[in-house]
Amino acid sequence: MYEYIKSEVEKAVPAAINKRHIIHRNPELSFQEFNTSFLVRETLSEFGIEFRPGIAGTGVLGIIKGLK
């Protein structure tokens, strides 16, 4: 199981770094992070993760449910 998780994380790292670069190349003022919020929602959707937008304005809450 450990090797599987490690392998999946290693595959995801380049995309995560790219998204971080996108965010840092396009800084936004506090509570005006509309592009960043869109990117987060888009990424959560790609992974099939449920989310709630509009938390404190531009915030996004990702909802990951366990088996219990």
JSON list of C-alpha atoms in Angstrom, two decimals:
[
{"chain": "A", "resi": 1, "resn": "MET", "atom": "CA", "xyz": [0.00, 0.00, 0.00]},
{"chain": "A", "resi": 2, "resn": "TYR", "atom": "CA", "xyz": [2.84, 2.40, 0.88]},
{"chain": "A", "resi": 3, "resn": "GLU", "atom": "CA", "xyz": [4.45, 1.96, -2.54]},
{"chain": "A", "resi": 4, "resn": "TYR", "atom": "CA", "xyz": [1.13, 2.58, -4.30]},
{"chain": "A", "resi": 5, "resn": "ILE", "atom": "CA", "xyz": [0.55, 5.83, -2.40]},
{"chain": "A", "resi": 6, "resn": "LYS", "atom": "CA", "xyz": [4.15, 6.93, -2.97]},
{"chain": "A", "resi": 7, "resn": "SER", "atom": "CA", "xyz": [3.80, 6.24, -6.70]},
{"chain": "A", "resi": 8, "resn": "GLU", "atom": "CA", "xyz": [0.54, 8.22, -6.96]},
{"chain": "A", "resi": 9, "resn": "VAL", "atom": "CA", "xyz": [2.03, 11.18, -5.10]},
{"chain": "A", "resi": 10, "resn": "GLU", "atom": "CA", "xyz": [5.11, 11.18, -7.32]},
{"chain": "A", "resi": 11, "resn": "LYS", "atom": "CA", "xyz": [2.87, 11.26, -10.40]},
{"chain": "A", "resi": 12, "resn": "ALA", "atom": "CA", "xyz": [0.90, 14.22, -9.01]},
{"chain": "A", "resi": 13, "resn": "VAL", "atom": "CA", "xyz": [3.90, 16.36, -8.03]},
{"chain": "A", "resi": 14, "resn": "PRO", "atom": "CA", "xyz": [4.61, 17.96, -11.45]},
{"chain": "A", "resi": 15, "resn": "ALA", "atom": "CA", "xyz": [0.98, 19.12, -11.84]},
{"chain": "A", "resi": 16, "resn": "ALA", "atom": "CA", "xyz": [0.93, 20.47, -8.28]},
{"chain": "A", "resi": 17, "resn": "ILE", "atom": "CA", "xyz": [4.14, 22.42, -8.89]},
{"chain": "A", "resi": 18, "resn": "ASN", "atom": "CA", "xyz": [2.70, 23.81, -12.12]},
{"chain": "A", "resi": 19, "resn": "LYS", "atom": "CA", "xyz": [-0.46, 25.00, -10.36]},
{"chain": "A", "resi": 20, "resn": "ARG", "atom": "CA", "xyz": [1.65, 26.61, -7.63]},
{"chain": "A", "resi": 21, "resn": "HIS", "atom": "CA", "xyz": [3.62, 28.46, -10.31]},
{"chain": "A", "resi": 22, "resn": "ILE", "atom": "CA", "xyz": [0.37, 29.66, -11.93]},
{"chain": "A", "resi": 23, "resn": "ILE", "atom": "CA", "xyz": [-0.87, 31.01, -8.59]},
{"chain": "A", "resi": 24, "resn": "HIS", "atom": "CA", "xyz": [2.41, 32.78, -7.80]},
{"chain": "A", "resi": 25, "resn": "ARG", "atom": "CA", "xyz": [2.74, 34.28, -11.31]},
{"chain": "A", "resi": 26, "resn": "ASN", "atom": "CA", "xyz": [-0.72, 35.81, -10.88]},
{"chain": "A", "resi": 27, "resn": "PRO", "atom": "CA", "xyz": [-0.93, 37.25, -7.35]},
{"chain": "A", "resi": 28, "resn": "GLU", "atom": "CA", "xyz": [-4.29, 38.49, -6.11]},
{"chain": "A", "resi": 29, "resn": "LEU", "atom": "CA", "xyz": [-5.26, 40.70, -3.20]},
{"chain": "A", "resi": 30, "resn": "SER", "atom": "CA", "xyz": [-6.72, 39.15, -0.04]},
{"chain": "A", "resi": 31, "resn": "PHE", "atom": "CA", "xyz": [-10.41, 38.29, -0.38]},
{"chain": "A", "resi": 32, "resn": "GLN", "atom": "CA", "xyz": [-10.16, 38.97, -4.13]},
{"chain": "A", "resi": 33, "resn": "GLU", "atom": "CA", "xyz": [-8.60, 35.66, -5.16]},
{"chain": "A", "resi": 34, "resn": "PHE", "atom": "CA", "xyz": [-11.11, 34.96, -7.94]},
{"chain": "A", "resi": 35, "resn": "ASN", "atom": "CA", "xyz": [-8.68, 33.27, -10.34]},
{"chain": "A", "resi": 36, "resn": "THR", "atom": "CA", "xyz": [-7.10, 31.23, -7.55]},
{"chain": "A", "resi": 37, "resn": "SER", "atom": "CA", "xyz": [-10.54, 30.16, -6.35]},
{"chain": "A", "resi": 38, "resn": "PHE", "atom": "CA", "xyz": [-11.45, 29.08, -9.88]},
{"chain": "A", "resi": 39, "resn": "LEU", "atom": "CA", "xyz": [-8.23, 27.07, -10.19]},
{"chain": "A", "resi": 40, "resn": "VAL", "atom": "CA", "xyz": [-8.88, 25.32, -6.85]},
{"chain": "A", "resi": 41, "resn": "ARG", "atom": "CA", "xyz": [-12.49, 24.48, -7.82]},
{"chain": "A", "resi": 42, "resn": "GLU", "atom": "CA", "xyz": [-11.36, 23.23, -11.22]},
{"chain": "A", "resi": 43, "resn": "THR", "atom": "CA", "xyz": [-8.67, 21.03, -9.64]},
{"chain": "A", "resi": 44, "resn": "LEU", "atom": "CA", "xyz": [-11.05, 19.58, -7.06]},
{"chain": "A", "resi": 45, "resn": "SER", "atom": "CA", "xyz": [-13.53, 18.80, -9.85]},
{"chain": "A", "resi": 46, "resn": "GLU", "atom": "CA", "xyz": [-10.80, 17.03, -11.85]},
{"chain": "A", "resi": 47, "resn": "PHE", "atom": "CA", "xyz": [-10.20, 14.76, -8.87]},
{"chain": "A", "resi": 48, "resn": "GLY", "atom": "CA", "xyz": [-13.91, 14.22, -8.30]},
{"chain": "A", "resi": 49, "resn": "ILE", "atom": "CA", "xyz": [-13.75, 15.91, -4.90]},
{"chain": "A", "resi": 50, "resn": "GLU", "atom": "CA", "xyz": [-16.92, 17.53, -3.62]},
{"chain": "A", "resi": 51, "resn": "PHE", "atom": "CA", "xyz": [-16.52, 21.17, -2.60]},
{"chain": "A", "resi": 52, "resn": "ARG", "atom": "CA", "xyz": [-18.40, 24.18, -1.33]},
{"chain": "A", "resi": 53, "resn": "PRO", "atom": "CA", "xyz": [-17.46, 27.51, -2.92]},
{"chain": "A", "resi": 54, "resn": "GLY", "atom": "CA", "xyz": [-17.94, 30.98, -1.49]},
{"chain": "A", "resi": 55, "resn": "ILE", "atom": "CA", "xyz": [-16.48, 30.41, 1.96]},
{"chain": "A", "resi": 56, "resn": "ALA", "atom": "CA", "xyz": [-15.73, 33.92, 3.30]},
{"chain": "A", "resi": 57, "resn": "GLY", "atom": "CA", "xyz": [-16.10, 35.21, -0.25]},
{"chain": "A", "resi": 58, "resn": "THR", "atom": "CA", "xyz": [-13.57, 33.47, -2.47]},
{"chain": "A", "resi": 59, "resn": "GLY", "atom": "CA", "xyz": [-12.71, 30.51, -0.22]},
{"chain": "A", "resi": 60, "resn": "VAL", "atom": "CA", "xyz": [-13.33, 26.91, -1.21]},
{"chain": "A", "resi": 61, "resn": "LEU", "atom": "CA", "xyz": [-13.98, 24.00, 1.16]},
{"chain": "A", "resi": 62, "resn": "GLY", "atom": "CA", "xyz": [-12.99, 20.59, -0.19]},
{"chain": "A", "resi": 63, "resn": "ILE", "atom": "CA", "xyz": [-14.99, 17.69, 1.26]},
{"chain": "A", "resi": 64, "resn": "ILE", "atom": "CA", "xyz": [-13.18, 14.36, 1.44]},
{"chain": "A", "resi": 65, "resn": "LYS", "atom": "CA", "xyz": [-15.21, 11.62, 3.08]},
{"chain": "A", "resi": 66, "resn": "GLY", "atom": "CA", "xyz": [-13.64, 8.56, 4.68]},
{"chain": "A", "resi": 67, "resn": "LEU", "atom": "CA", "xyz": [-15.11, 5.09, 4.92]},
{"chain": "A", "resi": 68, "resn": "LYS", "atom": "CA", "xyz": [-16.42, 5.56, 8.47]}
]
